[in-house]
mmCIF file of C-alpha atoms in Angstrom:
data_model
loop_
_atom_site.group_PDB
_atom_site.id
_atom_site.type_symbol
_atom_site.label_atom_id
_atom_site.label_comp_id
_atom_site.label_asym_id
_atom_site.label_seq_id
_atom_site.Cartn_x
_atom_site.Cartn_y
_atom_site.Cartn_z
ATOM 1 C CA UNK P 1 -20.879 49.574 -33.462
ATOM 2 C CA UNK P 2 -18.329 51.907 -34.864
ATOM 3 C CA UNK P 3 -17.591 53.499 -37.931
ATOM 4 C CA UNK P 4 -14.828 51.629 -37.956
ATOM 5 C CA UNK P 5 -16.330 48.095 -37.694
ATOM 6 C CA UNK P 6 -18.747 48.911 -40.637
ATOM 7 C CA UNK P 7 -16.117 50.012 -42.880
ATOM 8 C CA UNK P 8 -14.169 46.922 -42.620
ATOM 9 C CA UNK P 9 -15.278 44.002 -44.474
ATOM 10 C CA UNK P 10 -16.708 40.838 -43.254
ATOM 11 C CA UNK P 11 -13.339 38.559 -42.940
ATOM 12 C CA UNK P 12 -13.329 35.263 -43.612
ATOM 13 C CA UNK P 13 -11.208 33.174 -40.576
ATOM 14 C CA UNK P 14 -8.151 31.871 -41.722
ATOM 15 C CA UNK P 15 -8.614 28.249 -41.243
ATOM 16 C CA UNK P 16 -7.289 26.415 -38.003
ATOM 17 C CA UNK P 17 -6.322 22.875 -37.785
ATOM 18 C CA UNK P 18 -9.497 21.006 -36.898
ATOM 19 C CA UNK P 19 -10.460 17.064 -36.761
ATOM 20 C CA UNK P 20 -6.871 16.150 -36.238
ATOM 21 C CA UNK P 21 -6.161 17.515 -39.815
ATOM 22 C CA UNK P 22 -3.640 20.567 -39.788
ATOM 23 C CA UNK P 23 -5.988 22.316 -42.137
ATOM 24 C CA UNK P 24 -3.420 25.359 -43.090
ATOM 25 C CA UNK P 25 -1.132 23.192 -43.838
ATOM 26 C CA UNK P 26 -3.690 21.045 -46.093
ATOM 27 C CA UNK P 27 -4.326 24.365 -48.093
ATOM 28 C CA UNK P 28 -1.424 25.344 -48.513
ATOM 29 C CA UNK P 29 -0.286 22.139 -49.961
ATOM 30 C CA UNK P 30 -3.266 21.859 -52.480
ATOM 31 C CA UNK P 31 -1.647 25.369 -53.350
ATOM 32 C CA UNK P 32 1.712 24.410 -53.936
ATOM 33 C CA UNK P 33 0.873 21.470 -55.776
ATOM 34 C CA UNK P 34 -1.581 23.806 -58.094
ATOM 35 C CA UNK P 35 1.240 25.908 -58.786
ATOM 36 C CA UNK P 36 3.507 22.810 -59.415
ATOM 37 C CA UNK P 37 1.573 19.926 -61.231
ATOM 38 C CA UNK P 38 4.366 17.849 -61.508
ATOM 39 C CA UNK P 39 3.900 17.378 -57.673
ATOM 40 C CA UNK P 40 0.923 16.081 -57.939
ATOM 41 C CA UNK P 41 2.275 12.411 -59.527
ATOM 42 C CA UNK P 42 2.438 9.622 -56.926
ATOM 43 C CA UNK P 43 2.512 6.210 -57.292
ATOM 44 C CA UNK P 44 1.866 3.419 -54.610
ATOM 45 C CA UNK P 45 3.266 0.080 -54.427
ATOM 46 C CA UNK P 46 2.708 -2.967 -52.629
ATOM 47 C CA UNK P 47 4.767 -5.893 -52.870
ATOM 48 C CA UNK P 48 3.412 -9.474 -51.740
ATOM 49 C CA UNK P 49 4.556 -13.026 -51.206
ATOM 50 C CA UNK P 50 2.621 -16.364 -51.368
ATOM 51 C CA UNK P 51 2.886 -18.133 -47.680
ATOM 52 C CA UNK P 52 0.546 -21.730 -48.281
ATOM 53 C CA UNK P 53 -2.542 -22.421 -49.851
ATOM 54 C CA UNK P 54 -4.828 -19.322 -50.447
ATOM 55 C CA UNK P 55 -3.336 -17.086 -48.315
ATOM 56 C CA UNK P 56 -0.419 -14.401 -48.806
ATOM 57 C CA UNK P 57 0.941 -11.692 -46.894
ATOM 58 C CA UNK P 58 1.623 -8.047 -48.856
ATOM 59 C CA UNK P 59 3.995 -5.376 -47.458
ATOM 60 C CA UNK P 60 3.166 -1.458 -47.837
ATOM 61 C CA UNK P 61 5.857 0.044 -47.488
ATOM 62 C CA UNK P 62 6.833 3.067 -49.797
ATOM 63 C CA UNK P 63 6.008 5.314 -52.608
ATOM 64 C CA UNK P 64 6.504 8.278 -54.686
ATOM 65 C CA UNK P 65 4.993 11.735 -54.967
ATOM 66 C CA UNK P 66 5.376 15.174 -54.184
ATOM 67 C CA UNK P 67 8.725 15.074 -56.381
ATOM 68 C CA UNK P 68 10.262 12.288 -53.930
ATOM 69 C CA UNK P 69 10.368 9.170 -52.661
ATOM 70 C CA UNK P 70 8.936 8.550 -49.154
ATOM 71 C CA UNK P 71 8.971 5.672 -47.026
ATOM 72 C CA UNK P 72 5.967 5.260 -44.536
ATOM 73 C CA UNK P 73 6.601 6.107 -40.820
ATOM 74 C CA UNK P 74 6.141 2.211 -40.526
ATOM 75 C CA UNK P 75 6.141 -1.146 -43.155
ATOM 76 C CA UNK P 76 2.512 -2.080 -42.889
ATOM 77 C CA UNK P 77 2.227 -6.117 -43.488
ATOM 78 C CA UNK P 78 -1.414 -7.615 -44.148
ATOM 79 C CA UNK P 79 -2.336 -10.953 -45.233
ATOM 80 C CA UNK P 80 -5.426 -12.136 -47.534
ATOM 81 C CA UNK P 81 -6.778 -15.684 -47.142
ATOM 82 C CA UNK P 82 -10.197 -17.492 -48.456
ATOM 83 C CA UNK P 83 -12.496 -18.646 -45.519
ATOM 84 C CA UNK P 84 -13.159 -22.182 -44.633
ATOM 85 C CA UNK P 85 -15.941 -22.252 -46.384
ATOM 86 C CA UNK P 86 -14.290 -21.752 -49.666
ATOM 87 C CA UNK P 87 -11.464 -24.339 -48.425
ATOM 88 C CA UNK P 88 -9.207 -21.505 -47.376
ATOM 89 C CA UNK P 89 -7.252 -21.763 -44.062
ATOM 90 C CA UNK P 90 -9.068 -18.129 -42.735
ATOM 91 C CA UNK P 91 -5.737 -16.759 -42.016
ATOM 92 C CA UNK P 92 -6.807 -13.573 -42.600
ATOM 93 C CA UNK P 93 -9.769 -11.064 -44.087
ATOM 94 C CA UNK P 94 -11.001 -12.295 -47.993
ATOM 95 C CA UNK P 95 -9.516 -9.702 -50.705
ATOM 96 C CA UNK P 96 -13.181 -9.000 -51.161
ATOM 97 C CA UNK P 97 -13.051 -7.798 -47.759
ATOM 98 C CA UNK P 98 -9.717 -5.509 -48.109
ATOM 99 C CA UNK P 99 -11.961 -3.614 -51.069
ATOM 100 C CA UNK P 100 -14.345 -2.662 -48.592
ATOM 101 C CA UNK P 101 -11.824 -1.697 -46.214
ATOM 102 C CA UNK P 102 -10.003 0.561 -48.803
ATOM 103 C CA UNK P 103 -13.413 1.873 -49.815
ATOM 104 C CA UNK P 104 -14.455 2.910 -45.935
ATOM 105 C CA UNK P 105 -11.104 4.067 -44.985
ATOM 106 C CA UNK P 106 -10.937 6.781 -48.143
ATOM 107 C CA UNK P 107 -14.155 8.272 -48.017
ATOM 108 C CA UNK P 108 -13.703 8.779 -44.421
ATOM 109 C CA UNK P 109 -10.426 10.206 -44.401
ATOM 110 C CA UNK P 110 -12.251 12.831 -46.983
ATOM 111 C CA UNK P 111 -14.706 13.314 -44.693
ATOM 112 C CA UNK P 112 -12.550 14.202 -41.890
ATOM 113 C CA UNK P 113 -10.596 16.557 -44.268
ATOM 114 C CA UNK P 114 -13.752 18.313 -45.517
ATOM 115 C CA UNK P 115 -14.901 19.062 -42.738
ATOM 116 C CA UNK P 116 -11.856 20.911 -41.443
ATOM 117 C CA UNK P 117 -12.159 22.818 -44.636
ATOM 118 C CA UNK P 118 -15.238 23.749 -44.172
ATOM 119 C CA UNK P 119 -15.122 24.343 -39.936
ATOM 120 C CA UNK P 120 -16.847 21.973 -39.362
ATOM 121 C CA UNK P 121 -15.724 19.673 -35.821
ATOM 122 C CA UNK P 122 -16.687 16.387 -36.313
ATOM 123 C CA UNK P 123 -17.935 14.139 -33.032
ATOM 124 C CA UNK P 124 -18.134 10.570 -34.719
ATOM 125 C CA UNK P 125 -17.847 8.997 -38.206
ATOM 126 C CA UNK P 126 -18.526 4.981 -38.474
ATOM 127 C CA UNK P 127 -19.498 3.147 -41.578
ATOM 128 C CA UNK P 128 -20.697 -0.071 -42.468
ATOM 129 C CA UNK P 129 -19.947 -1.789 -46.233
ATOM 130 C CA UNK P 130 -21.407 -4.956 -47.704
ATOM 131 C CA UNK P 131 -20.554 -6.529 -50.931
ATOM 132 C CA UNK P 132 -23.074 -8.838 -52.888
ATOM 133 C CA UNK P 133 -21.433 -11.527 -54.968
ATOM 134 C CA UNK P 134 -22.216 -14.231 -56.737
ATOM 135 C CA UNK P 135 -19.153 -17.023 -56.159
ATOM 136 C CA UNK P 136 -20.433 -18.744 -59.556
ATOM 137 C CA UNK P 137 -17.999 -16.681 -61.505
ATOM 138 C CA UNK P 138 -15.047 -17.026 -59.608
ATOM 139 C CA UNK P 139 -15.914 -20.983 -59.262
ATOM 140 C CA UNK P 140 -15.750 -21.004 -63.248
ATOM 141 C CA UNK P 141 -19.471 -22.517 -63.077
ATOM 142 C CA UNK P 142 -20.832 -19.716 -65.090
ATOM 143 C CA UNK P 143 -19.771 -17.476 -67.943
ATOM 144 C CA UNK P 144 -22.220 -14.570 -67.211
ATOM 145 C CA UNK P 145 -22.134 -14.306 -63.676
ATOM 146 C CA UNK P 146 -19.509 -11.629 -63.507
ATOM 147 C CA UNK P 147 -16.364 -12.473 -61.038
ATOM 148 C CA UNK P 148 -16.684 -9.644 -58.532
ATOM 149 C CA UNK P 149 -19.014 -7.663 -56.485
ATOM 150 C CA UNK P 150 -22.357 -6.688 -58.258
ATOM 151 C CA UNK P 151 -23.379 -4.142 -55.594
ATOM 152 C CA UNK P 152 -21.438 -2.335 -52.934
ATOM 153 C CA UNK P 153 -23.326 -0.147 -50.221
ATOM 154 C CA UNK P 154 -21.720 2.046 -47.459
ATOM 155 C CA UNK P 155 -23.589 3.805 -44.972
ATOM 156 C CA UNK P 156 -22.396 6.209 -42.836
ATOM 157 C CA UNK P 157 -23.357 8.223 -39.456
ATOM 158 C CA UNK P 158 -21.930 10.827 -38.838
ATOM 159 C CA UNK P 159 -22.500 13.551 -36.386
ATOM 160 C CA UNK P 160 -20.804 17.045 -35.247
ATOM 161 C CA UNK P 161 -21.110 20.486 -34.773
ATOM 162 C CA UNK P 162 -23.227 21.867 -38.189
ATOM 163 C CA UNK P 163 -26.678 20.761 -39.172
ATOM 164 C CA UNK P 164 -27.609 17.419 -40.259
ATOM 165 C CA UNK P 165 -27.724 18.773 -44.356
ATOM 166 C CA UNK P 166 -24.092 20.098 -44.041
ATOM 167 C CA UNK P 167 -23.007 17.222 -42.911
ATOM 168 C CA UNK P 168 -24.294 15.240 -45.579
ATOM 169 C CA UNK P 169 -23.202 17.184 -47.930
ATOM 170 C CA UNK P 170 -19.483 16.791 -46.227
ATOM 171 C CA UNK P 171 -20.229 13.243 -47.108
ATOM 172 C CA UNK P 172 -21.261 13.554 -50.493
ATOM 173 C CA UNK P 173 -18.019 15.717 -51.225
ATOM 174 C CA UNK P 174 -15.923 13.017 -49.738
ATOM 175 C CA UNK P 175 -17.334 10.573 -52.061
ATOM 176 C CA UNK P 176 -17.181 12.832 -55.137
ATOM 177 C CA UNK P 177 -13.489 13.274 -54.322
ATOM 178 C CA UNK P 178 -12.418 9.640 -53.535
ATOM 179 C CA UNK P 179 -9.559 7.686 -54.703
ATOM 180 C CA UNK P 180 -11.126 4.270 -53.801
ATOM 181 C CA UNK P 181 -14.390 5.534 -55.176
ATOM 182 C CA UNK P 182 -13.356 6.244 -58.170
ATOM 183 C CA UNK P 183 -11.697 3.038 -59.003
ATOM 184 C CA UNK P 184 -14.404 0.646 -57.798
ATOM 185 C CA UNK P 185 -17.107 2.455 -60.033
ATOM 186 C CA UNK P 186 -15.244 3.020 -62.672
ATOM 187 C CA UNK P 187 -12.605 0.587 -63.352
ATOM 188 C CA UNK P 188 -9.174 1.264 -64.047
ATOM 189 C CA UNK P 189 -6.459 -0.654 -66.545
ATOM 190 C CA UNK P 190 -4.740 -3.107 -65.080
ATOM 191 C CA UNK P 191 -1.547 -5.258 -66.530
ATOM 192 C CA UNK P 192 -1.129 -8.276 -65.732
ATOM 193 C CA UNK P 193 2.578 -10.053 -66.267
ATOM 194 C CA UNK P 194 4.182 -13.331 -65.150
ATOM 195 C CA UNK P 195 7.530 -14.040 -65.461
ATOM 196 C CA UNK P 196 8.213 -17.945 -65.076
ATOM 197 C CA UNK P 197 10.412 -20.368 -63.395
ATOM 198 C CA UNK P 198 11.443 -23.889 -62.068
ATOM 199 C CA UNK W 1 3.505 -53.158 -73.152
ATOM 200 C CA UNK W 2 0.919 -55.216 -72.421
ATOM 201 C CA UNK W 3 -1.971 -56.052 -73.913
ATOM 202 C CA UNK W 4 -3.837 -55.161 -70.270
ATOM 203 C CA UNK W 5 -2.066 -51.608 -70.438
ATOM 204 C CA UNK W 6 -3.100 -51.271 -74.101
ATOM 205 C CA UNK W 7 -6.631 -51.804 -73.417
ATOM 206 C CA UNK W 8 -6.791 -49.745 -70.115
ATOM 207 C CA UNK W 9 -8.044 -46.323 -70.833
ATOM 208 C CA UNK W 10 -5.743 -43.798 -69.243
ATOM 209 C CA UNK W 11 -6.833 -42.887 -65.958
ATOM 210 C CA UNK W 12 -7.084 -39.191 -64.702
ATOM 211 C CA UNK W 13 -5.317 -39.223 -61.434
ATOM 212 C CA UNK W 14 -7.773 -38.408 -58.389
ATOM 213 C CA UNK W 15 -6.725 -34.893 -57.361
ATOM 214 C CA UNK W 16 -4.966 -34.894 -54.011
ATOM 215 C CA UNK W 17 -4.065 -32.064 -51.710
ATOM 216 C CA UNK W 18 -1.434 -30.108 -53.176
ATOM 217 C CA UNK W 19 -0.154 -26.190 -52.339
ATOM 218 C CA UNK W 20 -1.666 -26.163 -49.055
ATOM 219 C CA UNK W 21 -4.769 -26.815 -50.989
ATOM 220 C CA UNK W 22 -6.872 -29.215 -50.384
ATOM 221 C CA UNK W 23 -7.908 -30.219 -53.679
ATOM 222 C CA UNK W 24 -10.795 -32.659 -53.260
ATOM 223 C CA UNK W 25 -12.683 -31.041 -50.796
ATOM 224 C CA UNK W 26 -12.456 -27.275 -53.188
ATOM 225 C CA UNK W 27 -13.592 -29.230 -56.154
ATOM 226 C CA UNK W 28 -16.399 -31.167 -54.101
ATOM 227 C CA UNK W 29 -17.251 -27.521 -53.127
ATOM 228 C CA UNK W 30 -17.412 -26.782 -56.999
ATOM 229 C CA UNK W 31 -20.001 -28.816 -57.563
ATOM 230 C CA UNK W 32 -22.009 -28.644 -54.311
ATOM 231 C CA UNK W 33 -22.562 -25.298 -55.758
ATOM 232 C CA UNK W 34 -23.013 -25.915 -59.170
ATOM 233 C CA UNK W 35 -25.785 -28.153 -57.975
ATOM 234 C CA UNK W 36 -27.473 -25.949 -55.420
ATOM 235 C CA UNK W 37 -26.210 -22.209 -57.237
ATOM 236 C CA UNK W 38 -27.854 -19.931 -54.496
ATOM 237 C CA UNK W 39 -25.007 -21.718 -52.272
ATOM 238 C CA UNK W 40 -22.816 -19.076 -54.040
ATOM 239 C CA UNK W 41 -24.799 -15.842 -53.149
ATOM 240 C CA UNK W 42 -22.151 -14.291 -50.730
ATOM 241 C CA UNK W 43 -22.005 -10.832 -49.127
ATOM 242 C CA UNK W 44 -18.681 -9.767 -47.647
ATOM 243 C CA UNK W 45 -18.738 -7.051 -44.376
ATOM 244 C CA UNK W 46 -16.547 -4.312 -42.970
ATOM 245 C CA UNK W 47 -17.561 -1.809 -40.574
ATOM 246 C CA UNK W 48 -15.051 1.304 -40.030
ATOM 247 C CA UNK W 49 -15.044 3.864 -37.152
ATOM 248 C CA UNK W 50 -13.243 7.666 -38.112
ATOM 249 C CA UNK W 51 -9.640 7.843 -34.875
ATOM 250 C CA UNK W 52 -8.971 11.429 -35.771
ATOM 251 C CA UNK W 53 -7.683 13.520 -38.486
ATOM 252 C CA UNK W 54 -7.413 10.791 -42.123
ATOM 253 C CA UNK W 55 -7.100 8.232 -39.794
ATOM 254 C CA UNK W 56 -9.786 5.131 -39.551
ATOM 255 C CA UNK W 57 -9.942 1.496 -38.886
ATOM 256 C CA UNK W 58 -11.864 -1.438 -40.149
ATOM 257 C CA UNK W 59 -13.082 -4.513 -38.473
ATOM 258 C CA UNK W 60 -13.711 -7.340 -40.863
ATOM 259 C CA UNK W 61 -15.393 -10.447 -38.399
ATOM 260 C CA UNK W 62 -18.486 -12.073 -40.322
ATOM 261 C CA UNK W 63 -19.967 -12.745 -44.050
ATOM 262 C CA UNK W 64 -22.443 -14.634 -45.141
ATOM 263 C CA UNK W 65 -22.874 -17.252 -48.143
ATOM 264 C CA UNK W 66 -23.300 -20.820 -48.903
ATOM 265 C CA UNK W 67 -26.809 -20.633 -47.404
ATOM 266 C CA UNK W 68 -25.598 -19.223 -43.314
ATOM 267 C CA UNK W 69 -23.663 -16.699 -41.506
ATOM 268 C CA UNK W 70 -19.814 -17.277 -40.560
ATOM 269 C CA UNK W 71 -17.621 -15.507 -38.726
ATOM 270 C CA UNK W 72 -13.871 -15.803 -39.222
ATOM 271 C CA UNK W 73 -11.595 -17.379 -37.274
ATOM 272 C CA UNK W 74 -10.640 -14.448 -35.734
ATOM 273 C CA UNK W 75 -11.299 -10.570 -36.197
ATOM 274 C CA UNK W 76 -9.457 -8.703 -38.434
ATOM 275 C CA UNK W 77 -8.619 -5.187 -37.633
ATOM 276 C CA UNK W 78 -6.998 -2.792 -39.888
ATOM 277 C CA UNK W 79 -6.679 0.772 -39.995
ATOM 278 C CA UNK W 80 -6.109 3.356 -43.320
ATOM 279 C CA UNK W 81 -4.394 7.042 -43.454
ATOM 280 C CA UNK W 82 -3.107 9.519 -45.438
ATOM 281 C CA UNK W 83 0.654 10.111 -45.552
ATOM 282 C CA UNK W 84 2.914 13.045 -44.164
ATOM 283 C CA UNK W 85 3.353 14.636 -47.529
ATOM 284 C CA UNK W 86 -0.541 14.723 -47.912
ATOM 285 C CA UNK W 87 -0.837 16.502 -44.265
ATOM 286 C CA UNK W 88 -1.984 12.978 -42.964
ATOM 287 C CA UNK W 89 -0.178 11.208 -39.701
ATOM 288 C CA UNK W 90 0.992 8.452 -41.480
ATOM 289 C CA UNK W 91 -0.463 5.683 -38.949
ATOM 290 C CA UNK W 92 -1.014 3.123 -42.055
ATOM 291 C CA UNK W 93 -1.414 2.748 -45.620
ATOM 292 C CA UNK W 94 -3.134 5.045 -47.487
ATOM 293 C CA UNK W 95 -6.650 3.342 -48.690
ATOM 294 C CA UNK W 96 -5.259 3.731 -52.518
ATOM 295 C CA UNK W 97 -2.903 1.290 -51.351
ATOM 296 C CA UNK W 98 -4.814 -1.418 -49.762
ATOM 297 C CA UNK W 99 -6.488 -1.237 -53.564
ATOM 298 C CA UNK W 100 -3.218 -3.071 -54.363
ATOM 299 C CA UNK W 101 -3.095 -5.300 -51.518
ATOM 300 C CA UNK W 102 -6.502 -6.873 -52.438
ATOM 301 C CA UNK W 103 -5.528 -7.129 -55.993
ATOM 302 C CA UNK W 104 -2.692 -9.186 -55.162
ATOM 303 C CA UNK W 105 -4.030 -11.547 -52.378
ATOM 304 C CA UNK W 106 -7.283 -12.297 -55.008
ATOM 305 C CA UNK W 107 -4.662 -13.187 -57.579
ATOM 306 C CA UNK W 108 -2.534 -15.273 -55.371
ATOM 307 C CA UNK W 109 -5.007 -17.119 -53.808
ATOM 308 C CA UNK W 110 -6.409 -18.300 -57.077
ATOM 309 C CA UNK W 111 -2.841 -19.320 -58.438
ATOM 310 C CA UNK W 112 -2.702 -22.012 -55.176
ATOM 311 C CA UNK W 113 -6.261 -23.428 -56.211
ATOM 312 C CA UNK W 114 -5.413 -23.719 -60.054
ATOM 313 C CA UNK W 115 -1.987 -24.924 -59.191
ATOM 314 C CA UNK W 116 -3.248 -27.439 -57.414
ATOM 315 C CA UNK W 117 -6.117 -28.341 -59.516
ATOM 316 C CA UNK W 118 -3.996 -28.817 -62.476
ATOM 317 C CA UNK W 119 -1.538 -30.814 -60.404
ATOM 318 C CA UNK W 120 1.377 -28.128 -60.337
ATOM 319 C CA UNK W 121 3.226 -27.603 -56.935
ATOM 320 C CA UNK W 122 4.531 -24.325 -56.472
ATOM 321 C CA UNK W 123 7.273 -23.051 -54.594
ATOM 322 C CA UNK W 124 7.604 -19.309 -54.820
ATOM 323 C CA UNK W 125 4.929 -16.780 -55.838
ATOM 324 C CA UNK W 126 5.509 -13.338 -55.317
ATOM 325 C CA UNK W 127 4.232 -9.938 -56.774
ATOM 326 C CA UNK W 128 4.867 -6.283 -56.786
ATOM 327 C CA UNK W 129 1.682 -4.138 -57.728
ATOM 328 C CA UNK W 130 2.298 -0.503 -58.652
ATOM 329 C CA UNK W 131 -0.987 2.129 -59.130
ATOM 330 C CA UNK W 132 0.116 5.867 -60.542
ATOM 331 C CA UNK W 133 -2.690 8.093 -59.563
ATOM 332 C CA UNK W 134 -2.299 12.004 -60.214
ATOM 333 C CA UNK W 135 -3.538 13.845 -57.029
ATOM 334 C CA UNK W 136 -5.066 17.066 -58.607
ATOM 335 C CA UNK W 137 -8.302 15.087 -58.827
ATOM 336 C CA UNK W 138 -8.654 14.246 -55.182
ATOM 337 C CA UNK W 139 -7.240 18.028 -54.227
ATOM 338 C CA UNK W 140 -10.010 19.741 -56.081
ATOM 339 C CA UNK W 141 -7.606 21.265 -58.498
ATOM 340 C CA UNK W 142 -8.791 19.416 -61.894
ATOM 341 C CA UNK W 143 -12.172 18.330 -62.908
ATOM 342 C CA UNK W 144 -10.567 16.045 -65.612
ATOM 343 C CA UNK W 145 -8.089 14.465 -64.268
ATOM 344 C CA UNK W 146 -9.917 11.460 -62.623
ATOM 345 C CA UNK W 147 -9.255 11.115 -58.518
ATOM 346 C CA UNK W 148 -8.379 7.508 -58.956
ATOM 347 C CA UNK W 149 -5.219 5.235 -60.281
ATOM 348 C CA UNK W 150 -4.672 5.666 -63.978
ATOM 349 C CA UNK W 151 -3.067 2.395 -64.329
ATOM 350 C CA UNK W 152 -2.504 -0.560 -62.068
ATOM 351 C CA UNK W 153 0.421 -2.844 -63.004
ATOM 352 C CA UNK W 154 1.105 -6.370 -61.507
ATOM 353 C CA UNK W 155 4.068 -8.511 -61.888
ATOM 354 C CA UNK W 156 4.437 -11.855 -60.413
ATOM 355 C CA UNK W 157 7.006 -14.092 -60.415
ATOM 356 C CA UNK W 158 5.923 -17.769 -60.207
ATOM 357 C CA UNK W 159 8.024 -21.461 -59.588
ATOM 358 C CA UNK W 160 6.813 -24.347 -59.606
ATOM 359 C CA UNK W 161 7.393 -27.991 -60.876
ATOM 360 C CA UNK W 162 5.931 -27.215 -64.126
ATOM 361 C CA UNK W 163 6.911 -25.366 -67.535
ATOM 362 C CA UNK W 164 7.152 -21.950 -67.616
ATOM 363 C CA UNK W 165 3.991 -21.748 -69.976
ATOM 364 C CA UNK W 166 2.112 -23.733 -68.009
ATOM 365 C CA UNK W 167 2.969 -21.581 -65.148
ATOM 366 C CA UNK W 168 2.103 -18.481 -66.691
ATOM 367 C CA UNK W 169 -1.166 -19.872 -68.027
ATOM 368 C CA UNK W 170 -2.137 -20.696 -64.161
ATOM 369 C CA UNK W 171 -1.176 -16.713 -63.241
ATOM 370 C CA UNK W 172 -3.377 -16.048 -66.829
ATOM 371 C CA UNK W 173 -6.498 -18.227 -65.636
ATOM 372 C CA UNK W 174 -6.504 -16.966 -62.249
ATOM 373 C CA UNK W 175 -6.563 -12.852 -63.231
ATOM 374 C CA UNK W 176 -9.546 -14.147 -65.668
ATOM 375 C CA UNK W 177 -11.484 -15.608 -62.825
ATOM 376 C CA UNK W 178 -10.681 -12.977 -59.963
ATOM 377 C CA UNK W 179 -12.658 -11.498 -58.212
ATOM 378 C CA UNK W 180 -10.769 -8.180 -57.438
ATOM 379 C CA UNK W 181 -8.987 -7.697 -61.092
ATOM 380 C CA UNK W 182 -12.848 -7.941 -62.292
ATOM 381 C CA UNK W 183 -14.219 -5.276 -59.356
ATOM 382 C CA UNK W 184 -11.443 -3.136 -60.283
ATOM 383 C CA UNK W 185 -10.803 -3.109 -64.082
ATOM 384 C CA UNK W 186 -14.501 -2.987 -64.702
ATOM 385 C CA UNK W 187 -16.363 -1.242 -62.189
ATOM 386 C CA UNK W 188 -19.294 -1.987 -59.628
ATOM 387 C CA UNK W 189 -22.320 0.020 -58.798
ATOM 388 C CA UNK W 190 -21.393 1.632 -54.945
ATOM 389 C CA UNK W 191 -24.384 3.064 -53.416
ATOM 390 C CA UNK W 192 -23.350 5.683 -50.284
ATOM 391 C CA UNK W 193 -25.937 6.312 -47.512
ATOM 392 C CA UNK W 194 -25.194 9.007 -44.413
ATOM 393 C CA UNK W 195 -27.108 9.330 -41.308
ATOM 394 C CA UNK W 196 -26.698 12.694 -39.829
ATOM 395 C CA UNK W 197 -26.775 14.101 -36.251
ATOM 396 C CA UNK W 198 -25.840 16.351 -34.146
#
């Protein structure tokens, strides 16, 4: 060891894209936006039309942010039906289901940026939700059975190159730090308006 | 008028199938359940696997309720990422917006079935759902601004061969008794499990 190597100090390495996520890029953009709230305003849309019986079919297809507007790389179009079961045609996944898809895909994307942060290379993420509900609400055939989901669960497995307590705790971050998290145990507003025709 | 039409009581007409709905058998499924209530214990299923970087997908194939398993018709696969602008690759939607895609297919759905219930035919139903979320919560750069939508907004526009008022009650009874307005404007317990290895 040299004098030279002692005098320097420890360096921390820059960070180096990782999990598919260009992680330099990633911090410098929570930079810029820190320096520039403004930025930091987005709002998604979704826009959807009413095909035959229960089912529909949305579009996702743009949205604001960053001081913009921005169009996705592609329109995504996804449809919501109820099951036969509940006289639906099963055209497509329950909105029940779509909650538990938003809830799975935003913790995981977390996860996967995390990690980068944090050098860790991930080798596999999977998840699987439920969602317990009671259909006497949404039937109308009680008043205190709530409408929605009384419990959610997701459990994850997730494996890579740190010890099984860091990655855990890459989990717990995620979920701390999601979107879809947020808004399923906490509620948000929502408005409601119907403008009406013949 | 006759005496014989003076006499008669007026008659409810027998619900028919109406919307793509098919009236009888939904309200015979009403009260099947409101005779036999654990019928309506239902738990709803996704499973998600982490592609690389924010990138996931979701398979939605089987739920269970009204006392059995079911799978759907078919599989449903869908997949969730995080846009350019947010370093992500921009493969799909971004899980905030799939938020809004459930809200508007749980709404829909449950227009159709009142509709048709209350003997309305519709002809056009369509929505645009907007959710304005300020990013410094997700990007670590706030702990009071909240990581999820501050406000959700919903517009439909509905036609049909009723009144307007009576159309806009139907859109009004169906956000009361939906499933995904109540999830999301009031909250649900989430548990999150993860399963570490290396």
């Amino acid at each position: 060891m040299t004098t030279a190597t002692i005098e320097a100090p420890a360096k921390k390495a820059p960070p180096v894209p990782r999990n598919g996520v260009d992680t330099p890029t990633l911090l410098a953009t929570i930079n810029a936006v820190g320096a520039q709230p403004e930025l930091a305003k987005f709002q998604f849309r979704a826009r959807n039309k009413w095909i035959k019986g229960t089912h529909s079919r949305t579009i996702m297809a743009d949205f604001s942010g960053a001081g913009g507007e921005h169009g996705h790389v592609a329109e995504t179009s996804a449809d919501g039906d109820h099951p036969a079961v509940l006289c639906g045609a099963d055209q497509a996944p329950t909105p029940a289901e779509w909650v538990l898809h938003a809830l799975a895909t935003c913790i995981t994307a977390g996860i996967a940026n995390i990690a980068a942060a944090r050098g860790v290379t991930l080798t596999r993420v999977e998840s699987k939700v439920t969602g317990d509900v009671d259909l006497r609400g949404i039937l109308g055939l009680s008043d205190t059975v709530r409408n929605g989901y009384q419990h959610i669960g997701i459990s994850f497995e997730i494996e890579g190159d740190a010890p099984p307590e860091k990655l855990r705790e890459i989990v717990e971050q995620s979920r701390a730090r999601s979107a879809v998290f947020d808004v399923i145990t906490n509620g948000v507003p929502v408005s409601v308006e119907a403008k009406a025709g013949q």
